[in-house]
Short mmCIF file of C-alpha atoms and ligand atoms in Angstrom, two decimals:
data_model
loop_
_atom_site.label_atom_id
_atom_site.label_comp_id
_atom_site.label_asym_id
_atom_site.label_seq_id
_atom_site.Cartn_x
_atom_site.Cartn_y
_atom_site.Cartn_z
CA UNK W 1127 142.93 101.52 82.62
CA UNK W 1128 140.93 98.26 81.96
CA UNK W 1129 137.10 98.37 81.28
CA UNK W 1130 135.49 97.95 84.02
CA UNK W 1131 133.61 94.40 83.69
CA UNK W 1132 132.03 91.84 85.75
CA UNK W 1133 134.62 89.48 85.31
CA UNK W 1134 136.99 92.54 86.37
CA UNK W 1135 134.85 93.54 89.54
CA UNK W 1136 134.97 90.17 90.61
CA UNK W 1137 138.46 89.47 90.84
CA UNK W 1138 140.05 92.74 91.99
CA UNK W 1139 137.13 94.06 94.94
CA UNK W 1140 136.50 92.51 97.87
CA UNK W 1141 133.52 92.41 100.37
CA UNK W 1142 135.79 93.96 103.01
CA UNK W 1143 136.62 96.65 100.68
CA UNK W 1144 132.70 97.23 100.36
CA UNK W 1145 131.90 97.51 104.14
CA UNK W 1146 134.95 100.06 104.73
CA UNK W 1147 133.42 101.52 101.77
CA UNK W 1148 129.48 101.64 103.37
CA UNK W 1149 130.95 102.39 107.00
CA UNK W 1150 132.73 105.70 105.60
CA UNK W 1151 129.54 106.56 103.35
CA UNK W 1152 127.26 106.01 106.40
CA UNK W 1153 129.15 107.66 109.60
CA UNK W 1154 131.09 110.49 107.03
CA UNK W 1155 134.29 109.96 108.28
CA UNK W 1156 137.55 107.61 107.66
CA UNK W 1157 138.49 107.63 111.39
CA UNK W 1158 134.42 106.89 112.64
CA UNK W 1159 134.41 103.66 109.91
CA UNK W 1160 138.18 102.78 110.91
CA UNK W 1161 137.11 102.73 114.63
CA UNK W 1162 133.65 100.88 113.82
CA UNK W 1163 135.39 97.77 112.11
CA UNK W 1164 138.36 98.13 114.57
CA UNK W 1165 140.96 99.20 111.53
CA UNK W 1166 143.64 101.12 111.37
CA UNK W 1167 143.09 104.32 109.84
CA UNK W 1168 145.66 103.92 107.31
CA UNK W 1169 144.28 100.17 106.24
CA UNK W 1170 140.72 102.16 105.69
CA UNK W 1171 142.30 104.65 103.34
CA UNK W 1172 144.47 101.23 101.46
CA UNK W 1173 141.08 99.18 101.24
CA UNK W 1174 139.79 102.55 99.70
CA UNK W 1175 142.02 103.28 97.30
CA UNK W 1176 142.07 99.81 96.05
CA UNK W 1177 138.31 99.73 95.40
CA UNK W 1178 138.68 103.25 93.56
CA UNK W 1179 141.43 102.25 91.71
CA UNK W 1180 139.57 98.89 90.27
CA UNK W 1181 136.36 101.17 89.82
CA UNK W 1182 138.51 103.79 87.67
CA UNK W 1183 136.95 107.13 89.52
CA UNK W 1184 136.72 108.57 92.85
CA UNK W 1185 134.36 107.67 95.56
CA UNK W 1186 134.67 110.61 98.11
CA UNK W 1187 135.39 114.02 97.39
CA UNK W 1188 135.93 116.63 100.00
CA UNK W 1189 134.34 119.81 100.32
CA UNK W 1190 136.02 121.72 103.42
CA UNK W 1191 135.88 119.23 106.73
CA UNK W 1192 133.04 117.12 105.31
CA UNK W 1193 133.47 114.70 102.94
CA UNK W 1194 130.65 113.46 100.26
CA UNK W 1195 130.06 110.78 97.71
CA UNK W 1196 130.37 111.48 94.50
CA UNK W 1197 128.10 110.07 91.60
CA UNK W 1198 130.15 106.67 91.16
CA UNK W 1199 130.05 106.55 94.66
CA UNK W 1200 126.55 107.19 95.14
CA UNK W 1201 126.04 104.33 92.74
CA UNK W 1202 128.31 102.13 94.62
CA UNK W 1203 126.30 103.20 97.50
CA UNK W 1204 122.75 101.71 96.07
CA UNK W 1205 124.64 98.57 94.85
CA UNK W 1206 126.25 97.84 98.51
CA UNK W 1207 122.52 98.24 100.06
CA UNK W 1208 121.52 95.29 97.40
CA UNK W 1209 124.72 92.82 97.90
CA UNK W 1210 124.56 93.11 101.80
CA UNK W 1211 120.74 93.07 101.80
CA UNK W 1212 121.41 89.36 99.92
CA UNK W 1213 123.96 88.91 102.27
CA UNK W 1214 122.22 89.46 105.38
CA UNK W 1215 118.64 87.28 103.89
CA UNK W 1216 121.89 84.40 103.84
CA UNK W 1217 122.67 84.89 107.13
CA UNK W 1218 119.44 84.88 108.43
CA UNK W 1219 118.28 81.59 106.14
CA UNK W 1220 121.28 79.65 107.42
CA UNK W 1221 120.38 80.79 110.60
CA UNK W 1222 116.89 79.67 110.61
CA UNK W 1223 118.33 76.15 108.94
CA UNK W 1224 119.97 75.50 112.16
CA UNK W 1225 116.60 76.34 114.19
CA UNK W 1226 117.99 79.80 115.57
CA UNK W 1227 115.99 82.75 114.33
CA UNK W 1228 118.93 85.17 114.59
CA UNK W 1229 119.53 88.71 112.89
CA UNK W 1230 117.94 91.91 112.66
CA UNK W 1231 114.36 93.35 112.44
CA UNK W 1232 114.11 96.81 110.97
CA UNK W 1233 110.16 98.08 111.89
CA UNK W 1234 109.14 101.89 111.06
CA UNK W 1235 106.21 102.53 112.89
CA UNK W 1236 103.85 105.67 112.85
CA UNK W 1237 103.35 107.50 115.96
CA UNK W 1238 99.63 105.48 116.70
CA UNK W 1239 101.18 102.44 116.57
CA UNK W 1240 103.94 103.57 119.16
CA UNK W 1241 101.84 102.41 122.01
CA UNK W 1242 100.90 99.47 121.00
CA UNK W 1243 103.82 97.93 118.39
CA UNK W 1244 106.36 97.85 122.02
CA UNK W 1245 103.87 95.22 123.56
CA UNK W 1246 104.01 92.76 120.26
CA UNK W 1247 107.65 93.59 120.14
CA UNK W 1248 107.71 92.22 123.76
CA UNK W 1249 106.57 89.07 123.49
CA UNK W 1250 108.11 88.63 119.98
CA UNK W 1251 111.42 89.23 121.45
CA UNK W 1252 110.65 86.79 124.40
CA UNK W 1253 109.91 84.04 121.61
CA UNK W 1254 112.91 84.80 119.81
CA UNK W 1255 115.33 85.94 121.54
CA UNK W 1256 118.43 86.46 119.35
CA UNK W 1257 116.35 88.82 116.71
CA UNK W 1258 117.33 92.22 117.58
CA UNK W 1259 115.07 95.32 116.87
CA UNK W 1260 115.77 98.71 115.75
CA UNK W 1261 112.39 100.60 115.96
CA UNK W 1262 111.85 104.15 114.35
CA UNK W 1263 108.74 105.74 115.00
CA UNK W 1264 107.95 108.85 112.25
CA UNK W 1265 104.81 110.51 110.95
CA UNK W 1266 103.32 109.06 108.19
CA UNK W 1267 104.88 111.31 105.32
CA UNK W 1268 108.41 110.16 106.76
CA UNK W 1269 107.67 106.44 106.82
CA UNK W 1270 106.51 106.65 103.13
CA UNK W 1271 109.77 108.64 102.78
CA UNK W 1272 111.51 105.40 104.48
CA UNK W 1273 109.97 102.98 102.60
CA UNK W 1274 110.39 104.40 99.14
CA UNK W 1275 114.07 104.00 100.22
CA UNK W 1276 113.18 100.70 101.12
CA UNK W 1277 115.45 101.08 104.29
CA UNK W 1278 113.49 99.17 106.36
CA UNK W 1279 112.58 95.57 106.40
CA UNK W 1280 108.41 96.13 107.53
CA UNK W 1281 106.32 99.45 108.05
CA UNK W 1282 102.71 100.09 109.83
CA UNK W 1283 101.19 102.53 108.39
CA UNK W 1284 97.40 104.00 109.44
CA UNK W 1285 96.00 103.84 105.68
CA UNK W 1286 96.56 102.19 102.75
CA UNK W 1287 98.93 104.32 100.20
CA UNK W 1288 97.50 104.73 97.00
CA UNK W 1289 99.43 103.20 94.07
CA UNK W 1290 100.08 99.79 93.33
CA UNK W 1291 103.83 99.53 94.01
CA UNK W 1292 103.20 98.62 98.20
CA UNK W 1293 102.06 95.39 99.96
CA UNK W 1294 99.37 95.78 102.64
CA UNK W 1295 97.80 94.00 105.06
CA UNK W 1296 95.21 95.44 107.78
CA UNK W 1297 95.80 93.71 111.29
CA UNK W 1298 94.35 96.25 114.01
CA UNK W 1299 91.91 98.78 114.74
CA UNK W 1300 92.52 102.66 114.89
CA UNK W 1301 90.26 104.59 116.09
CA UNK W 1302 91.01 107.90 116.08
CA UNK W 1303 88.37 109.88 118.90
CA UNK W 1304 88.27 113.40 120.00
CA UNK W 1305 89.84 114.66 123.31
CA UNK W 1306 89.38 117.04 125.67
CA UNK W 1307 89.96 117.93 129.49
CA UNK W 1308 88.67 115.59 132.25
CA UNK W 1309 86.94 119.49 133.11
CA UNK W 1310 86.30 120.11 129.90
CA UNK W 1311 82.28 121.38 129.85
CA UNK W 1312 81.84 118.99 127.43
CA UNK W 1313 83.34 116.00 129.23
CA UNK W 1314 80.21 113.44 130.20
CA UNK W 1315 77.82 114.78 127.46
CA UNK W 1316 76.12 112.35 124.54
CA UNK W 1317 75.79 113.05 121.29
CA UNK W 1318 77.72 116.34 120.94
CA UNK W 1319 77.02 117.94 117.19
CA UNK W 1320 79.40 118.09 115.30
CA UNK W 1321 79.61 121.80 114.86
CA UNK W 1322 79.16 122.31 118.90
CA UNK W 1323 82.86 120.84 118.63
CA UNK W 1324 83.93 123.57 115.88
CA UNK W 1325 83.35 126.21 118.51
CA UNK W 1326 86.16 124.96 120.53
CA UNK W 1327 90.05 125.61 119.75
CA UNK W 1328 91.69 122.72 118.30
CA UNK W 1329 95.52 121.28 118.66
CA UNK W 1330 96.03 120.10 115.52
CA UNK W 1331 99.32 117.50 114.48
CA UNK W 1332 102.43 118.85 111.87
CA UNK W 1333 101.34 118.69 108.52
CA UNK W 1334 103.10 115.10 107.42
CA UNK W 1335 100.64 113.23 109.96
CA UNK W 1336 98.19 110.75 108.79
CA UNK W 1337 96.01 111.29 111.88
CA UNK W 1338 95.67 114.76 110.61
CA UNK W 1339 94.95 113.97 107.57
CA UNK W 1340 91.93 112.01 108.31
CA UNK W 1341 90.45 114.96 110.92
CA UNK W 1342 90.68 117.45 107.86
CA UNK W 1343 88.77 114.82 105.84
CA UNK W 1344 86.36 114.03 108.05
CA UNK W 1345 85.96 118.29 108.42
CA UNK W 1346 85.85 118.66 104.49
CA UNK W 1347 83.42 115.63 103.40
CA UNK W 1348 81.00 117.97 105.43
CA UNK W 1349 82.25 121.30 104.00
CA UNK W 1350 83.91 122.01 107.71
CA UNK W 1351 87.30 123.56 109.02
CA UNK W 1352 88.64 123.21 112.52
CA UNK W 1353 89.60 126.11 114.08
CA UNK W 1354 93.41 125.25 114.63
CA UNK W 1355 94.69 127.20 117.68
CA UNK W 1356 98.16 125.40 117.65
CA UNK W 1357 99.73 122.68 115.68
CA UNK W 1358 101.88 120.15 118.13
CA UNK W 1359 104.82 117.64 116.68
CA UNK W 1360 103.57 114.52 118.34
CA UNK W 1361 100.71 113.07 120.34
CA UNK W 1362 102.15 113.35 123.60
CA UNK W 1363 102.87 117.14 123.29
CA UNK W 1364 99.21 117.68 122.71
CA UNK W 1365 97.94 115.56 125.22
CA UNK W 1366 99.46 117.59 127.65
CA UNK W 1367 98.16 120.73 125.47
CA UNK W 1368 94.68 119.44 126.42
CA UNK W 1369 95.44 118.73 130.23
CA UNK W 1370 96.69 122.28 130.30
CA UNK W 1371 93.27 123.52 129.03
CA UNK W 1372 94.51 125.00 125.54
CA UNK W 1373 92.18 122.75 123.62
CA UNK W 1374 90.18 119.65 122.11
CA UNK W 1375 91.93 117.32 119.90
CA UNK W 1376 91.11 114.15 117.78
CA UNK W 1377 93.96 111.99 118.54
CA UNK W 1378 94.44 107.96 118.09
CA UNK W 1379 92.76 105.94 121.07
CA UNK W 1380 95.92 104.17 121.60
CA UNK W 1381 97.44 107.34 123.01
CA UNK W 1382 95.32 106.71 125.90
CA UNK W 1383 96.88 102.87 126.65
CA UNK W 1384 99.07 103.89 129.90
CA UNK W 1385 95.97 106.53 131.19
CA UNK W 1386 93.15 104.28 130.74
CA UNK W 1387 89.83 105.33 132.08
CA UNK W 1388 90.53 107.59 135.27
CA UNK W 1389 93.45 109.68 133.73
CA UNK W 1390 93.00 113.54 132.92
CA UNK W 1391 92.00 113.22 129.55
CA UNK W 1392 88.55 112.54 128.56
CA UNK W 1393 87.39 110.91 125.40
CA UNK W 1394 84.20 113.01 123.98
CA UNK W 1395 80.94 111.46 122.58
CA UNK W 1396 80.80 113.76 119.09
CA UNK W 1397 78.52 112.55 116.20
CA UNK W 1398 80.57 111.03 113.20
CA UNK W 1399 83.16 110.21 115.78
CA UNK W 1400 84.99 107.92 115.86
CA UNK W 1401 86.77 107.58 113.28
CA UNK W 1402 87.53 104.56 112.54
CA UNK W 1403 90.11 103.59 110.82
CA UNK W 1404 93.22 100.36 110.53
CA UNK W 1405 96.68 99.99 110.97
CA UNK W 1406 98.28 97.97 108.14
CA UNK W 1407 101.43 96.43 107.79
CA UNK W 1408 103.26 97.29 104.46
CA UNK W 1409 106.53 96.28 102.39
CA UNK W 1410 107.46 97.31 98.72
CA UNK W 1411 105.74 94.73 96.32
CA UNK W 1412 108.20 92.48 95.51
CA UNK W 1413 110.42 92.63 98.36
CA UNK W 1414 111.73 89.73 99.41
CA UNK W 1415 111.26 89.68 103.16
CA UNK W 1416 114.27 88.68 105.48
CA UNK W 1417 113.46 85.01 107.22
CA UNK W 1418 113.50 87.10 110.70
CA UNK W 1419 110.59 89.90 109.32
CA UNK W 1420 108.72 87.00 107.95
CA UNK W 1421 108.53 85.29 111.60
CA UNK W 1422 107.63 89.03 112.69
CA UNK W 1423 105.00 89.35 110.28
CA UNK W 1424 103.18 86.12 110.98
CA UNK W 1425 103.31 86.71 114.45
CA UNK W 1426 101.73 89.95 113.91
CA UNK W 1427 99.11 88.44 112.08
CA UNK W 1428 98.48 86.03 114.44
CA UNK W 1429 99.69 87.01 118.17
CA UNK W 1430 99.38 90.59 116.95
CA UNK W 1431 95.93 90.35 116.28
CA UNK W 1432 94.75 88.54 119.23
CA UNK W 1433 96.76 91.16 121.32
CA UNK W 1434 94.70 94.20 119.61
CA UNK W 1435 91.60 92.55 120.21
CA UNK W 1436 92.41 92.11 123.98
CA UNK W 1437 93.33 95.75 124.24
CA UNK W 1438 90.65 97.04 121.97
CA UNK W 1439 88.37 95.62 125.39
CA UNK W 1440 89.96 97.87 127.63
CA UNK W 1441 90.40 100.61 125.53
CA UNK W 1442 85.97 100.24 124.43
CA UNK W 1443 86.21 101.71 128.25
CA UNK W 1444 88.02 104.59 127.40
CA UNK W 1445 85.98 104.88 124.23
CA UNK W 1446 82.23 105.15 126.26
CA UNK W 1447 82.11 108.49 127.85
CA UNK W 1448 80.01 108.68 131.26
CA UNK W 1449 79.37 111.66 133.53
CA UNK W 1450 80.18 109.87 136.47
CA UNK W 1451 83.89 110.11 135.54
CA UNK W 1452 83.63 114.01 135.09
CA UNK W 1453 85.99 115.27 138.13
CA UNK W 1454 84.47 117.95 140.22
CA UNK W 1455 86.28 120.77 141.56
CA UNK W 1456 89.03 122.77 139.56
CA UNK W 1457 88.55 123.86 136.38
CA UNK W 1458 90.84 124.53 133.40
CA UNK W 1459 93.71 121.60 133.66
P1 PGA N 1459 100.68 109.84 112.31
O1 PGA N 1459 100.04 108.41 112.35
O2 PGA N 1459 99.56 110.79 112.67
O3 PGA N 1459 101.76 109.79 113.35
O4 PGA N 1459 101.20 110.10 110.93
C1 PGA N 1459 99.28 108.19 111.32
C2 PGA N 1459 98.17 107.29 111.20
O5 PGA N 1459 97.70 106.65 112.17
O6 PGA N 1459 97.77 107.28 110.03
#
């Protein structure tokens, strides 16, 4: 068996050997991959065998019906990311040479941003039409988890990470305020204490949430716990918590976007609230960003902005509780 060198690598693998090679790693199966780059099945096992013949070990080993990479093919793995990364910045910077911003945007967003990342996606999609999105939204912990595996091309994240190795730049406000029931008894009163709120249950987010993070912060700085009656997955599951009368919350404004002012959920007036805090867009420092997430990002920074400030107008409506919007008549919702 020949040493495996550069020169070596070059001349016997091929890029189509590569992408069978990714498709199988990614979907776990010959037959998914064969159907996914309309192959034959036996012509994804050739292409596979080839490329573990010129590497010298095996790629896949199978353990019962499932089958999994092994080391030289986890390395393979990491390398393919890199070479079709390259590949795909080409495609894109040809693209752009000819005036088309084409190819593929890959945005991890944190729940917050969910309500309001959609609306610059909108009209970033109407200016460019042939760049197509794949969104994720995750808790904070996850998207750090995401881009540590730098899979995707821009993140927005609620605070800046500590350590030096990510990019950030702040581009919209977030405050996060404290909710309760339209019929809440404290719905329509000013200047709530802080401790009056402590009294109350509390639906708290999963451990993993930034949001939550910053409530036990703001709780600690002043020596303070919450008393946590339930802890809720994501910010729609405890909005309804609140309509249903099982407790307060501190939640991002945004979550309030569709509702606006009238909606069941009222927005109390509680000292050292709120909290304010940004959203920032991040990438690994020295990433080279794709031509189509560079176009994203400085439309963020411009179009982006101007659409937070617009909203952060009709969400300051939200934000200023008044006792004329308390509901009369049922209690508890
Ligand atoms: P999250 O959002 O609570 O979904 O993690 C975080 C944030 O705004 O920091």
């Amino acid at each position: 068996m020949p040493a495996l060198t550069l020169d070596y690598l070059i001349r016997h693998t091929t890029l189509r050997q590569l992408q069978v090679f990714e498709a199988i790693a990614r979907l776990g199966s010959h037959t998914r991959a064969a159907e996914e780059l309309y192959l034959t099945q036996p012509t994804v096992s050739m292409q596979i065998k080839k490329l573990s013949d010129t590497i010298g070990l095996p790629l896949f080993e199978q353990t019962g019906r499932r089958i999994q990479l092994t080391e030289a093919g986890r390395e393979l793995h990491d390398a393919c990311r890199d070479i079709f990364g390259v590949l795909s910045h080409l495609e894109m910077a040809i693209a752009d040479m000819k005036g088309l911003k084409r190819g593929r945007l890959r945005l991890a967003v944190m729940t917050t941003a969910q309500y309001f990342m959609p609306r610059v996606l909108g009209e970033f999609c109407r200016k460019f039409p042939g760049v197509e999105v794949a969104l994720e939204v995750t808790n904070r912990e996850h998207a750090l988890e995401r881009l540590a595996k730098n899979l995707d091309d821009l993140y927005i994240l609620g605070r800046q990470p500590d350590g030096r190795e990510i990019e950030t730049r702040p581009f919209a406000p977030n405050p996060l305020v404290v909710m309760a029931s339209r019929e809440h008894p404290l719905t329509g009163q000013r200047n709530i204490p802080l401790d009056r709120i402590l009294e109350e249950p509390f639906l708290m987010r999963e451990s993993g949430s930034g949001s939550r993070d910053a409530v036990y912060r703001l709780f600690a700085a002043k020596g303070k716990e919450p008393k946590v009656r339930m802890e809720l997955g994501s910010n729609e599951a405890i909005k309804h918590a609140i309509v249903a009368g099982l407790g307060i919350s501190v939640l991002s404004l945004h979550t309030l976007t569709l509702e606006g002012t009238d909606g069941p959920i009222a927005v109390l007036d509680v000292e050292g609230f709120p909290i304010e805090r940004q959203w920032y867009v991040a990438w690994p420092r020295g990433k080279e960003l794709s031509v189509v997430a560079k176009a994203f990002f400085d439309f963020l920074m411009q179009d982006g902005v101007r659409m937070a400030q617009d909203l952060a107008r009709v969400l300051s409506a939200v934000r200023t509780p008044t006792a004329s919007r308390k509901r009369s008549g049922t209690r508890g919702r």
